[in-house]
Tab-separated table of C-alpha atoms in Angstrom:
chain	number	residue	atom	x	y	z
A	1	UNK	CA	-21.673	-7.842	6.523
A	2	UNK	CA	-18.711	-5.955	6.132
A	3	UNK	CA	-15.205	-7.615	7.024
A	4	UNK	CA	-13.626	-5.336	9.812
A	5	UNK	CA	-9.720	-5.442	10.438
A	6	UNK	CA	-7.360	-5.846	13.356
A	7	UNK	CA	-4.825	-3.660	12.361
A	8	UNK	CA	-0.769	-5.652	12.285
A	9	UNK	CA	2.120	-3.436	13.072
A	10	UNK	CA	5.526	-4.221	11.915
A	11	UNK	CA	8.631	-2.332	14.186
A	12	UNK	CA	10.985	-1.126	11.738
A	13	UNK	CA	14.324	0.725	11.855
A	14	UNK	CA	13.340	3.520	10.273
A	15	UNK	CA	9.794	3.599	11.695
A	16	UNK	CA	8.479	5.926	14.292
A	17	UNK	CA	5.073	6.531	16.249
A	18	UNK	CA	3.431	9.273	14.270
A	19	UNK	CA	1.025	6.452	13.404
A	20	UNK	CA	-0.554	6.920	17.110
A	21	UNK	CA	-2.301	9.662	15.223
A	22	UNK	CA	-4.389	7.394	13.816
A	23	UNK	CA	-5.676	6.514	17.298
A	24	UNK	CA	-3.869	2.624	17.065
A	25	UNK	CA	-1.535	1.968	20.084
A	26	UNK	CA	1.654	0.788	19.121
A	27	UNK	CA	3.920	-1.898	20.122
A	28	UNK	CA	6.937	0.422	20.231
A	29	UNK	CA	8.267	3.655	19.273
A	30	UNK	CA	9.765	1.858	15.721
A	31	UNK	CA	6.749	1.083	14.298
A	32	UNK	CA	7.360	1.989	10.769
A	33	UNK	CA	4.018	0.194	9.002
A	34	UNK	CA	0.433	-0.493	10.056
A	35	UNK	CA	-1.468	-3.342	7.861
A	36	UNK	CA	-4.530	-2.679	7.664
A	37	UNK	CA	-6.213	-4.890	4.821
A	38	UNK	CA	-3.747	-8.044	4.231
A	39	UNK	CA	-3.820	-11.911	4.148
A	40	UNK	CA	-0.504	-12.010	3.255
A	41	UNK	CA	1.711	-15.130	5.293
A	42	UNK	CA	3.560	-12.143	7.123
A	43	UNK	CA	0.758	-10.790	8.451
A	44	UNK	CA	-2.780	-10.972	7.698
A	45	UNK	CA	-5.524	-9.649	9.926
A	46	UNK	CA	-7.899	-10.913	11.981
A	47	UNK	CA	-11.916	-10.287	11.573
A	48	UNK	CA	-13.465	-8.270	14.694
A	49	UNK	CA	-16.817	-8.476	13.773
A	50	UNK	CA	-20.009	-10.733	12.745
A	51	UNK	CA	-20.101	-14.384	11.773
A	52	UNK	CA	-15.926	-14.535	11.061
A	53	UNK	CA	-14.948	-12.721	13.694
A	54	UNK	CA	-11.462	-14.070	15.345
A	55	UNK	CA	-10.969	-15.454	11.975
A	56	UNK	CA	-7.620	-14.441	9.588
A	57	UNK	CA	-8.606	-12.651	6.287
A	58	UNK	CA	-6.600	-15.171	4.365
A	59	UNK	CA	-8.514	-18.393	6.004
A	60	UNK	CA	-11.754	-16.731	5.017
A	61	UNK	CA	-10.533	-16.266	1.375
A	62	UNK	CA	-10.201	-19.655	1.105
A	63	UNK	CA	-12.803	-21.135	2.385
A	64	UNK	CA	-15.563	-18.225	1.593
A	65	UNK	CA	-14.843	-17.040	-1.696
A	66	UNK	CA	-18.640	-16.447	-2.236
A	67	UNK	CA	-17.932	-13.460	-0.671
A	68	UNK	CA	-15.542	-12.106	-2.969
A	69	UNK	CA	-17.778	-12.691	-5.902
A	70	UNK	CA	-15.433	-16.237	-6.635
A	71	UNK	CA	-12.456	-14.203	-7.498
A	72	UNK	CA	-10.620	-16.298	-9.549
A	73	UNK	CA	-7.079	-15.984	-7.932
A	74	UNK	CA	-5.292	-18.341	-5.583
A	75	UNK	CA	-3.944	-15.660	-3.127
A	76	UNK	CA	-5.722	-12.826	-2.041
A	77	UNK	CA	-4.499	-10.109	-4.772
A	78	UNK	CA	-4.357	-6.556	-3.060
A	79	UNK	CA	-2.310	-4.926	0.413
A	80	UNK	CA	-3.093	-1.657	1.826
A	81	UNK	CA	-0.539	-0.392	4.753
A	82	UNK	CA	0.650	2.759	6.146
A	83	UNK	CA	3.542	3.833	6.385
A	84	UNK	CA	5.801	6.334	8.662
A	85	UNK	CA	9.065	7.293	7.235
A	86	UNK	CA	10.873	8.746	10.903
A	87	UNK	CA	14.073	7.983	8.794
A	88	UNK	CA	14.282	7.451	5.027
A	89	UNK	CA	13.679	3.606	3.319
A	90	UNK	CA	15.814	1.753	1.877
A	91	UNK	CA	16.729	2.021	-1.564
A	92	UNK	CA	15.057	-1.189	-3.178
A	93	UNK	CA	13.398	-1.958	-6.128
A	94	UNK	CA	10.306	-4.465	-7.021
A	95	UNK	CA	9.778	-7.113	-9.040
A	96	UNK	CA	7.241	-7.764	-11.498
A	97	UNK	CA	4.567	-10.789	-11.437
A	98	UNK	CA	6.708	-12.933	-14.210
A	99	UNK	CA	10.387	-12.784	-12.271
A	100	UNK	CA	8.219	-13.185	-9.024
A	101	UNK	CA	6.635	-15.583	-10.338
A	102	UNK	CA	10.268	-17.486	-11.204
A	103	UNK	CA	12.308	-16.590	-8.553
A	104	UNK	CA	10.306	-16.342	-5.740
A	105	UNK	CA	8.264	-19.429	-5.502
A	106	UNK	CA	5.035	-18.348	-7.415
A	107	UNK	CA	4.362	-14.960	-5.556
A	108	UNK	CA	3.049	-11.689	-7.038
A	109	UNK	CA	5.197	-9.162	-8.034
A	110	UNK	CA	4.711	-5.944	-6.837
A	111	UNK	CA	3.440	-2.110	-8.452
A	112	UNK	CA	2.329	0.049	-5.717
A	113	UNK	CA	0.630	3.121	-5.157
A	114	UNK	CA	1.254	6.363	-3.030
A	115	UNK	CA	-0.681	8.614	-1.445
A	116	UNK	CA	0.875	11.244	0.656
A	117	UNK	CA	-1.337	11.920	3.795
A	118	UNK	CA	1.342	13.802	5.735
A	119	UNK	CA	4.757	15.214	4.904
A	120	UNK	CA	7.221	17.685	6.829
A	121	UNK	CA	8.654	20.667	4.535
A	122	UNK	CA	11.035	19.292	1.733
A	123	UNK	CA	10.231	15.736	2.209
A	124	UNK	CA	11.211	13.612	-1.029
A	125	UNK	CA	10.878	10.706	-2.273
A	126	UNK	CA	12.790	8.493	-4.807
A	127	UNK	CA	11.463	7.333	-7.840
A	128	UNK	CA	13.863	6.192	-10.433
A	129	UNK	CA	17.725	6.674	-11.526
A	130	UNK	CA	18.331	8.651	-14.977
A	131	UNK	CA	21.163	5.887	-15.430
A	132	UNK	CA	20.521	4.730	-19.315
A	133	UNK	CA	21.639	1.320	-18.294
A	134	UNK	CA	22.251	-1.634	-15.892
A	135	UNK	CA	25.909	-1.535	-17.089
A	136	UNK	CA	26.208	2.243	-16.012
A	137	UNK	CA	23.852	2.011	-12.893
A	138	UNK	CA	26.712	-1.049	-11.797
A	139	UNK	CA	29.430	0.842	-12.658
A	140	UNK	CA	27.722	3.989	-10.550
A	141	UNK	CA	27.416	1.453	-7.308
A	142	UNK	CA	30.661	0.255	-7.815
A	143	UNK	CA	31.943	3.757	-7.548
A	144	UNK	CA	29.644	5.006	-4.804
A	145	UNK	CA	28.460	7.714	-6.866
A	146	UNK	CA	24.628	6.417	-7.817
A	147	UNK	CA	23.165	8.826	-5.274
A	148	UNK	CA	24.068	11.522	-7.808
A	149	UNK	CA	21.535	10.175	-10.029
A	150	UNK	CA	18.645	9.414	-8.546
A	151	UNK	CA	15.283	11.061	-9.828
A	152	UNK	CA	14.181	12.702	-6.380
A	153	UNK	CA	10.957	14.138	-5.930
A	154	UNK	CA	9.742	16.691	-2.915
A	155	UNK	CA	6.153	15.980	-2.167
A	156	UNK	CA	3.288	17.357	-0.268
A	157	UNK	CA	0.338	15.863	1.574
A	158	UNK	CA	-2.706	14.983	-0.988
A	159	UNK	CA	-0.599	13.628	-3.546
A	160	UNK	CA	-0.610	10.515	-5.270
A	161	UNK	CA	2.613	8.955	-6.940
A	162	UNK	CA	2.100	5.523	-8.823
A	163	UNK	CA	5.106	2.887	-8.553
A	164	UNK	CA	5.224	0.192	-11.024
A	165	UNK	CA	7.570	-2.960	-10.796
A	166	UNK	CA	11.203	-2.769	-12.249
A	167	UNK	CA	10.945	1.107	-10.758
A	168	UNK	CA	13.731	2.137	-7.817
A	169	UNK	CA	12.265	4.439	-5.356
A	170	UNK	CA	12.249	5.119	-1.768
A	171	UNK	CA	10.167	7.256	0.411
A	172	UNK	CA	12.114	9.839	2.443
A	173	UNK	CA	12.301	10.707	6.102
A	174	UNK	CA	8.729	12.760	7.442
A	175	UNK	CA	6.233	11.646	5.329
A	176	UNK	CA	3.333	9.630	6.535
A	177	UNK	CA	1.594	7.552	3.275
A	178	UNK	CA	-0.928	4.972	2.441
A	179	UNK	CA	0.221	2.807	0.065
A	180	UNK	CA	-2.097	0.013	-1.603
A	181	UNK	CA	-0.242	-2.657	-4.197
A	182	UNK	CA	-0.556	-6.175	-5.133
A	183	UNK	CA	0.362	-8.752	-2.161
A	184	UNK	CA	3.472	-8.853	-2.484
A	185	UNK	CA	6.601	-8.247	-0.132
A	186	UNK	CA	9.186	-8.838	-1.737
A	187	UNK	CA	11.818	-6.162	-1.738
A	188	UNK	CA	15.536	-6.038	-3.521
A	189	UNK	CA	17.594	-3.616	-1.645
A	190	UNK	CA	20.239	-1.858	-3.307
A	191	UNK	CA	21.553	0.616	-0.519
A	192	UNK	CA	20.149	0.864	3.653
A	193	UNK	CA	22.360	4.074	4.510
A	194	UNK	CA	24.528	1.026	6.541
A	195	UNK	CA	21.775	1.267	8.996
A	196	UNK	CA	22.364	-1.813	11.535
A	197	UNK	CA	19.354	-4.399	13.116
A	198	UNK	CA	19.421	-4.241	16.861
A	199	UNK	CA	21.842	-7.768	16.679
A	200	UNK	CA	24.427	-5.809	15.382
A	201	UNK	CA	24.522	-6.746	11.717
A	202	UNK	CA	23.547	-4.801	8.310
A	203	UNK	CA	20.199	-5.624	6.838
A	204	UNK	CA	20.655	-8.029	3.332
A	205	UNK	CA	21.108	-6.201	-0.128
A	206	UNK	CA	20.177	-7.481	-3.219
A	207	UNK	CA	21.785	-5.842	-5.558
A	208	UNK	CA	22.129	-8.796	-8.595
A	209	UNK	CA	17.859	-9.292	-8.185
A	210	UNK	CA	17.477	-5.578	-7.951
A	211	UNK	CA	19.552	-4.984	-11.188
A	212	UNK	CA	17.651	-8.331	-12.987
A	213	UNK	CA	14.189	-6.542	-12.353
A	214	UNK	CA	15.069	-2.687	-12.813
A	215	UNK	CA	13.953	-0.706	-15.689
A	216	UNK	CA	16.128	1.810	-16.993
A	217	UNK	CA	15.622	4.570	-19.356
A	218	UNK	CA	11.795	4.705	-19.192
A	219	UNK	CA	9.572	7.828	-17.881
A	220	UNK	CA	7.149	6.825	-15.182
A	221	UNK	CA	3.673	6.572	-16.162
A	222	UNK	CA	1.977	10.662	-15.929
A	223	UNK	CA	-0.635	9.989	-13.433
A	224	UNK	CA	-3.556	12.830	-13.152
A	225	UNK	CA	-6.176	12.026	-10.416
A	226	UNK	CA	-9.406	13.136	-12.241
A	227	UNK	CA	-11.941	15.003	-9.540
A	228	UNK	CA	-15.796	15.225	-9.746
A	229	UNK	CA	-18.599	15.945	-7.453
A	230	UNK	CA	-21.303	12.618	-7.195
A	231	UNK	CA	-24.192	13.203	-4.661
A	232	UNK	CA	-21.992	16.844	-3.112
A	233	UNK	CA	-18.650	14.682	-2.366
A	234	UNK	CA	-15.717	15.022	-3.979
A	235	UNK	CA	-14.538	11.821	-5.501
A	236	UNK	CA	-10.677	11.713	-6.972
A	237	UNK	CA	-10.063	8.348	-9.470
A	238	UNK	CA	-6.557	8.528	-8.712
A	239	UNK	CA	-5.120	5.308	-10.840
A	240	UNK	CA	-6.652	2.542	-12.707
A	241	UNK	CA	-5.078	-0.557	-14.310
A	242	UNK	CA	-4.185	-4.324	-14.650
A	243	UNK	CA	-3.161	-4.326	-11.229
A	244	UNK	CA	-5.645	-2.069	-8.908
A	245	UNK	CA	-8.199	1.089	-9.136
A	246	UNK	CA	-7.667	3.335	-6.400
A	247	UNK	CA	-10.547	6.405	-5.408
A	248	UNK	CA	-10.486	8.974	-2.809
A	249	UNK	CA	-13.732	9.918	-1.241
A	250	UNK	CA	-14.008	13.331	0.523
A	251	UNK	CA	-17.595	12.256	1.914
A	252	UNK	CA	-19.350	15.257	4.538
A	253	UNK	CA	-22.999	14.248	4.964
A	254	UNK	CA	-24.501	11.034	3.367
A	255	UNK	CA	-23.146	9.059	0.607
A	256	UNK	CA	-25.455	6.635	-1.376
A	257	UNK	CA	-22.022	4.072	-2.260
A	258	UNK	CA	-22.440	1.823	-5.098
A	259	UNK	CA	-20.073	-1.084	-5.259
A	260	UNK	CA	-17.948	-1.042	-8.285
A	261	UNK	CA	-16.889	-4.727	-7.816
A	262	UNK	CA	-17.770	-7.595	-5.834
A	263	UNK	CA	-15.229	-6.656	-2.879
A	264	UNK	CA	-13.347	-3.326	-1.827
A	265	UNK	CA	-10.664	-2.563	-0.131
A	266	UNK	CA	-11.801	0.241	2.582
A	267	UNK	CA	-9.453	2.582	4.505
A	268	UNK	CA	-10.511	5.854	6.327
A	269	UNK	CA	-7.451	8.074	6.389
A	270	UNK	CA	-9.709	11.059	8.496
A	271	UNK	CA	-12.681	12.010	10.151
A	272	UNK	CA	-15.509	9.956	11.201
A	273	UNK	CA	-18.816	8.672	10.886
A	274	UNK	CA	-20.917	5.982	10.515
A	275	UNK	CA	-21.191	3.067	7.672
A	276	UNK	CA	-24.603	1.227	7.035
A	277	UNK	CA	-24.623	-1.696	5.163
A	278	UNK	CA	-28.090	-3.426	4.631
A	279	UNK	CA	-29.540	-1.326	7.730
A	280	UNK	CA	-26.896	-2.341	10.356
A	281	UNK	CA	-24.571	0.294	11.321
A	282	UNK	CA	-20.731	0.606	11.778
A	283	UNK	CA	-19.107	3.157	13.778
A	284	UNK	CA	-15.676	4.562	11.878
A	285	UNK	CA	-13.004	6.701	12.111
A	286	UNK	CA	-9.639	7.578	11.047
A	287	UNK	CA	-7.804	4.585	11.268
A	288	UNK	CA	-10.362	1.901	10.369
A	289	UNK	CA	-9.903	-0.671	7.597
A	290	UNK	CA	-11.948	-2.991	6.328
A	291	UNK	CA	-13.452	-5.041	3.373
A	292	UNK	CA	-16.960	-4.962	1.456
A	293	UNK	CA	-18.001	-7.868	0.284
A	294	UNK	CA	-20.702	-9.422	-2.437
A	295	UNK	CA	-22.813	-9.679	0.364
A	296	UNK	CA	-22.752	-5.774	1.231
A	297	UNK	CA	-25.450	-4.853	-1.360
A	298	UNK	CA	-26.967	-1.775	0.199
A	299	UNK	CA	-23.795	0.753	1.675
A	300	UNK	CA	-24.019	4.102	3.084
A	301	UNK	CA	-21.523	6.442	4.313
A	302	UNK	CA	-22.635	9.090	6.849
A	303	UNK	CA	-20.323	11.833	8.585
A	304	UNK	CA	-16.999	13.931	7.890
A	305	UNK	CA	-14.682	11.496	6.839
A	306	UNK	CA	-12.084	10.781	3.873
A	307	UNK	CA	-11.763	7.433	2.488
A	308	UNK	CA	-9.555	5.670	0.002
A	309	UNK	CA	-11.597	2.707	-1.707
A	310	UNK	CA	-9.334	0.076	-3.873
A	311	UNK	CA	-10.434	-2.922	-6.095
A	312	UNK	CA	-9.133	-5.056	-8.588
């Protein structure tokens, strides 16, 4: 039976409550992410159906790894979220699984990927600085004049941008995205706009981690989703690597879904319809988030909906 998902929200200062539109009803009017497949310790989510329902996703890892065809990893290894950008992100950069790994007491690092499901005219985002070096990028903060160089972006909805470790980026005020990446949430901040939490005092930087991790003078990795048509849906691979393989599924009518892996990650991003796993069916809609497991041998997808399907 399929894992189903109480989505978590997390109030942020830059967050709004576009993500209403997604039917959820927020905490506040700050929301800036929704969680909606994690069992990371800040917030994994709870099971609202079948045998584990009540359960956390990261207890069931544990103690039911049948179900995830004995993946052989400690922690569970992916996080899929949405975002809303009201006001822009911080400026921060990732690490990668070795520094992580080091410095911040045996956790993943963290690549990430974008897709862009909403995004007011001239929205950008940041991804990368054509500083040559850490010497000149320190020099540039020093000197308040890094902005200058920053590799900015405008973006439009249906896009997909790919974000690997060591990369600075930042997505930009009005865009809405789903982002999927390893479990990881560790973040080094290099600038926050001096944006203030509601005590009164600036939010931490990080600027001697963010330069230890950042890569400088390398091109980003040219991502091009490849399309094709299986059983009349479109299906877009949009990235595949060490890390995750991420596929969007424009589904209208009925979708005969063979598992790639053991377990997938499951988001519907719009529309609805109906999922049937081994004859039982699941209502879902834009919104909904949950996990297939080894168990869920016989899948089909029914209705007008979009999907974005990840795996390791």
């Amino acid at each position: 039976m399929p894992l189903f998902l109480k989505p978590i929200f997390h109030e942020k200062l830059w967050g709004g409550n576009k993500l209403e539109s997604f039917g959820y009803n927020l905490p506040s009017k700050h929301i800036g992410e929704c969680w909606g497949i994690s069992a990371h310790p800040n917030g994994t989510n709870e099971i609202t159906n079948g045998l584990y329902a009540g359960q956390t996703l990261d207890k069931v890892w544990a103690e039911h790894r049948e179900l995830f065809g004995e993946f052989p990893s400690k922690d569970f290894p992916l996080l899929a979220k949405i975002v809303d950008a009201e006001s822009p992100l911080s400026i921060h950069v990732h690490p990668d699984d070795s520094y992580a790994y080091e410095h911040e007491n045996g956790q993943y690092g963290k690549s990430e990927c974008w897709y862009i499901i909403d995004a007011e005219e001239g929205s950008e985002i940041v991804l990368g600085t054509t500083a040559e070096s850490r010497e000149v990028f320190q020099q540039q903060l020093e000197q308040g004049t890094f902005e200058n160089d920053l590799k900015k972006v405008t973006v439009k909805p249906g896009e997909f941008y790919f974000v690997p470790a060591g990369t600075l980026h930042s997505i930009g005020s009005g865009i809405i995205a789903y982002e999927v990446m390893q479990s990881s949430d560790i973040s080094y901040r290099i600038y926050d706009y001096k944006r203030a939490k509601h005590t009164g005092e600036s939010r931490e930087l990080n600027i001697q981690k963010a330069l230890d991790v950042m890569e400088f003078n390398s091109d980003l990795p040219n991502i091009i989703p490849e399309k094709e048509i299986i059983e009349s849906h479109q299906c877009t691979h949009i990235v595949s690597n060490d890390f995750f393989t991420i596929v969007k599924w424009e589904i209208s009518g009925t979708l005969n879904y063979m598992k790639p892996r053991e377990f997938c990650l499951v988001s519907v991003i719009e529309g609805e319809g109906k999922l049937i796993t081994d004859g039982e069916v699941f209502n879902i809609q834009k919104g909904s988030h949950f996990v297939l497991t080894s168990e869920d041998l016989d899948n089909i997808f029914e209705g007008d909906f979009s999907l974005i399907i990840s795996y390791i």
